[in-house]
Each structure stands twice: as structure tokens, then as C-alpha cells.
Amino acid sequence: MQTIHPENPEFRIVEIFESLQGEGYNTGMSAVFIRLGKCNLACAWCDTDYLKFGMMRLSDILSRLQTYAARNIIITGGEPTIQPHLSVLLDALKAQGYRLCIETNGLKPAPVQIDYVAASPKACYAEKYRQQCIEAADEVRIVADGDVLAFCAEMEQKIRAAHYYLSPCEIDGQMNIYDTIRQIGLLNARADAQVHWQLSVQTHKWAGIE
């Protein structure tokens, strides 16, 4: 049954801003971030208040984007894939020639309009990922919120990607850098290692930008 979308739907918008991508393969890339509200997970260490959002119509979002120079758009959250009418927003952005990236927890498939998928599976919800997750992404980023070695090995098998990253977990302004790089070393030292893990840090926080 075909879904009927309103002509000018509203979206849960936490914020829209222009900045540089601070983490992962595209670090330093100029982009407009569209942060959408609500999530289907609730990680204790999440640094985004995804429940504080306002409703914004598609036409107003497109008007706002005209004030920015970047031609890359990063759809983030919260969790973008649970947003109502997301395909309408993505179709409108593609029609205007934007390159679309998505940051997703990877539990639901990435929309077909997306050009670059950054999946961030959460080890604290490992059982959910054993049951269902996406099968491919451009990059996988996992937060080292404990001993995540076994979870990383599982995600290597479940999600095919060109790049795999481990990121430190930040709690109360402190990042577990040492433990993160220790685990990266162990992952890459495995005799049967099939992928190479790298460090991804939220460099935008060091740079003092959003």
C-alpha cells in the first residue's frame, strides 16, 4: 500500500547549522547538519538532547538551507530513520542537488536517497543488533563504552563497510582515550583480523565548533 504524504510536512527539528564534519572518514568536510528529534535507543552517555525539538515545515527547512554555502547535508539525530515523512525531505534535498549523508544507529535500513551512510551500532544494545541491523554502510563507528571487542567483531560480520572506527566514550567531559586505543590495538592484532580499525574522535569539540 502506497504511503500518502502531506504536501508540506512538518519535521522534528532539534537544530540546523553549518559546520565541519568532526569525526569519521569525512572529518573536515563542510556540511549543513539537520538534527532530527527522537530516537529508538536511549544510550546513557548520549551527548544530544534529542527530545528538545520544534516542528518545522519542509518549506521552511528549504528556505533555511538557502542561507548556507555547503552543498553536503548530514542528516543526524536522534535517529533519522524513525522520522515520519523522511523520504519527502530527502527527495526535496536531492532535487536541489545536495549530497546527502546520514548518521544512523543502523537498526533500520538507510533511505535509498542517501549518498553516504555512517552507521554507529551501540554495544549497550548488542542484543538488538544480533536480531536485526543494516547489512552495509560506508563507515561503521562504534563508541568504546566498555569492553566492545566482541561486539566489534560481530559488527564486522554483520555490516560490510569501507571504514571501521572506534570512538572514545565521553562522560562528564572525560574521554577514555587510552582504553579506546588499547582496544583498537587488540582488534588489529588479531591473527584473523579481516578489517582495519581506526580511531575517530569528535574533533569539532577540540576545535570549539558545533
Coordinates of C-alpha atoms in Angstrom, one line a residue:
M1 CA 0.0 0.0 0.0
Q2 CA 1.5 3.4 -1.0
T3 CA 2.1 5.9 1.7
I4 CA 0.4 9.2 1.2
H5 CA 2.5 12.1 2.4
P6 CA 1.3 15.7 3.1
E7 CA 2.4 18.3 0.6
N8 CA 4.4 20.3 3.1
P9 CA 5.0 18.0 6.1
E10 CA 6.5 19.1 9.5
F11 CA 9.6 17.6 10.9
R12 CA 11.0 17.3 14.4
I13 CA 14.0 19.7 14.3
V14 CA 16.5 19.9 17.1
E15 CA 18.8 22.3 15.2
I16 CA 20.0 23.1 11.7
F17 CA 23.5 24.6 11.4
E18 CA 26.5 24.8 9.1
S19 CA 29.9 23.5 10.3
L20 CA 32.6 21.0 9.6
Q21 CA 32.2 17.2 10.0
G22 CA 34.2 16.5 13.1
E23 CA 34.5 12.7 13.0
G24 CA 34.9 9.7 10.8
Y25 CA 36.1 9.4 7.2
N26 CA 34.8 12.8 6.2
T27 CA 36.4 14.8 9.0
G28 CA 36.8 18.4 7.9
M29 CA 34.1 18.3 5.3
S30 CA 31.9 21.4 5.1
A31 CA 28.3 20.5 5.7
V32 CA 24.9 21.6 6.9
F33 CA 23.7 19.4 9.8
I34 CA 20.0 18.7 10.1
R35 CA 19.5 17.2 13.5
L36 CA 16.1 15.5 13.9
G37 CA 14.4 14.8 17.2
K38 CA 13.6 11.5 19.0
C39 CA 15.4 8.2 19.0
N40 CA 14.7 4.5 19.2
L41 CA 17.5 4.0 21.7
A42 CA 18.5 5.7 25.0
C43 CA 22.2 5.4 25.5
A44 CA 23.3 6.7 28.9
W45 CA 26.2 8.6 27.5
C46 CA 24.5 10.3 24.6
D47 CA 25.6 13.9 24.2
T48 CA 22.5 15.1 22.2
D49 CA 19.2 16.3 23.8
Y50 CA 17.1 14.8 21.1
L51 CA 13.9 15.3 23.0
K52 CA 14.2 19.1 22.8
F53 CA 12.9 19.9 19.3
G54 CA 10.4 22.1 17.5
M55 CA 8.2 21.3 14.5
M56 CA 9.4 22.9 11.2
R57 CA 7.7 22.7 7.8
L58 CA 9.6 21.4 4.8
S59 CA 9.3 24.7 3.0
D60 CA 10.9 26.5 6.0
I61 CA 13.7 24.0 6.1
L62 CA 14.5 24.5 2.4
S63 CA 14.4 28.3 2.9
R64 CA 16.9 28.0 5.8
L65 CA 19.2 25.9 3.7
Q66 CA 19.5 28.7 1.1
T67 CA 21.3 30.8 3.7
Y68 CA 24.2 28.3 3.9
A69 CA 27.0 27.7 1.4
A70 CA 27.7 24.0 2.0
R71 CA 26.4 21.5 -0.6
N72 CA 26.7 18.5 1.7
I73 CA 23.9 17.8 4.2
I74 CA 24.3 15.5 7.2
I75 CA 21.0 14.1 8.4
T76 CA 21.6 13.2 12.1
G77 CA 19.7 12.9 15.3
G78 CA 18.4 11.4 17.5
E79 CA 17.7 8.7 15.0
P80 CA 16.8 9.9 11.5
T81 CA 15.4 6.7 10.2
I82 CA 12.4 6.8 12.5
Q83 CA 11.3 10.2 11.3
P84 CA 7.8 10.4 9.7
H85 CA 7.9 11.6 6.1
L86 CA 11.7 11.4 5.9
S87 CA 11.6 10.4 2.2
V88 CA 9.8 13.6 1.4
L89 CA 12.6 15.7 2.9
L90 CA 15.3 13.7 1.2
D91 CA 13.6 13.8 -2.2
A92 CA 13.3 17.6 -1.9
L93 CA 17.0 17.9 -0.9
K94 CA 18.1 15.7 -3.8
A95 CA 16.1 17.7 -6.2
Q96 CA 18.1 20.8 -5.1
G97 CA 21.4 19.0 -5.8
Y98 CA 22.6 18.3 -2.3
R99 CA 24.9 15.4 -1.4
L100 CA 23.2 13.6 1.4
C101 CA 24.9 11.8 4.3
I102 CA 23.2 10.1 7.2
E103 CA 24.3 9.3 10.7
T104 CA 22.3 6.3 12.0
N105 CA 22.4 3.7 14.7
G106 CA 22.0 1.1 12.0
L107 CA 18.9 -0.7 13.3
K108 CA 16.8 0.3 10.4
P109 CA 17.7 0.5 6.7
A110 CA 19.2 3.7 5.3
P111 CA 16.9 5.5 2.8
V112 CA 17.7 5.0 -0.8
Q113 CA 18.3 8.7 -1.4
I114 CA 21.4 8.7 0.9
D115 CA 24.8 9.0 -0.7
Y116 CA 26.9 8.2 2.3
V117 CA 26.0 6.1 5.4
A118 CA 27.8 6.4 8.7
A119 CA 26.4 3.7 10.9
S120 CA 27.0 3.8 14.7
P121 CA 25.9 0.5 16.3
K122 CA 25.6 0.7 20.1
A123 CA 27.3 -2.1 22.1
C124 CA 25.0 -1.4 25.0
Y125 CA 22.2 -2.7 22.8
A126 CA 24.1 -5.6 21.4
E127 CA 21.1 -8.0 21.6
K128 CA 19.0 -5.7 19.3
Y129 CA 21.8 -5.8 16.7
R130 CA 22.0 -9.6 16.8
Q131 CA 18.3 -9.7 15.9
Q132 CA 18.4 -7.0 13.1
C133 CA 20.6 -4.3 11.6
I134 CA 21.6 -2.9 8.3
E135 CA 23.9 -5.0 6.2
A136 CA 26.1 -2.3 4.6
A137 CA 27.4 1.2 5.2
D138 CA 30.2 3.4 4.1
E139 CA 31.6 3.6 7.5
V140 CA 31.0 2.0 10.9
R141 CA 31.7 4.0 14.1
I142 CA 31.4 2.3 17.5
V143 CA 31.7 4.0 20.8
A144 CA 34.0 2.2 23.3
D145 CA 31.6 2.4 26.2
G146 CA 33.3 -0.6 27.9
D147 CA 34.8 -3.8 26.5
V148 CA 33.5 -3.7 23.0
L149 CA 35.9 -6.2 21.4
A150 CA 33.3 -9.0 20.9
F151 CA 30.7 -6.5 19.6
C152 CA 33.1 -5.0 17.1
A153 CA 33.9 -8.5 15.8
E154 CA 30.2 -9.2 15.4
M155 CA 29.6 -5.9 13.6
E156 CA 32.4 -6.7 11.2
Q157 CA 30.5 -9.7 10.1
K158 CA 27.0 -8.1 10.0
I159 CA 27.8 -4.7 8.4
R160 CA 30.0 -4.5 5.4
A161 CA 31.8 -1.1 5.2
A162 CA 34.8 0.5 3.7
H163 CA 36.0 2.0 7.0
Y164 CA 35.7 0.9 10.7
Y165 CA 36.2 3.3 13.6
L166 CA 36.3 3.1 17.4
S167 CA 35.5 6.3 19.2
P168 CA 36.1 7.1 22.9
C169 CA 33.2 7.4 25.2
E170 CA 32.8 10.9 26.8
I171 CA 31.2 11.1 30.2
D172 CA 31.2 14.4 32.2
G173 CA 33.8 15.9 29.8
Q174 CA 36.3 12.9 30.2
M175 CA 37.1 10.6 27.3
N176 CA 38.5 7.1 27.7
I177 CA 41.2 7.6 25.1
Y178 CA 43.7 5.1 26.5
D179 CA 41.2 2.3 26.7
T180 CA 39.9 3.1 23.2
I181 CA 43.3 2.9 21.5
R182 CA 44.1 -0.2 23.6
Q183 CA 41.1 -1.9 22.1
I184 CA 41.9 -0.7 18.6
G185 CA 45.3 -2.3 19.0
L186 CA 43.8 -5.6 20.1
L187 CA 41.3 -5.6 17.2
N188 CA 44.1 -5.0 14.7
A189 CA 46.4 -7.5 16.3
R190 CA 44.1 -10.5 15.8
A191 CA 45.6 -13.1 13.6
D192 CA 42.3 -13.5 11.7
A193 CA 41.5 -9.7 11.5
Q194 CA 39.7 -9.0 8.3
V195 CA 39.3 -5.2 8.6
H196 CA 41.5 -2.4 10.0
W197 CA 40.1 -0.4 12.8
Q198 CA 41.0 3.3 13.3
L199 CA 40.4 6.0 15.9
S200 CA 37.7 8.5 15.4
V201 CA 37.5 11.4 17.8
Q202 CA 35.0 14.3 18.0
T203 CA 37.5 16.8 16.8
H204 CA 34.8 19.5 16.5
K205 CA 34.8 19.7 20.3
W206 CA 38.5 20.3 20.4
A207 CA 38.1 23.0 17.7
G208 CA 35.4 24.7 19.7
I209 CA 32.8 24.4 16.9
E210 CA 29.4 22.7 16.7

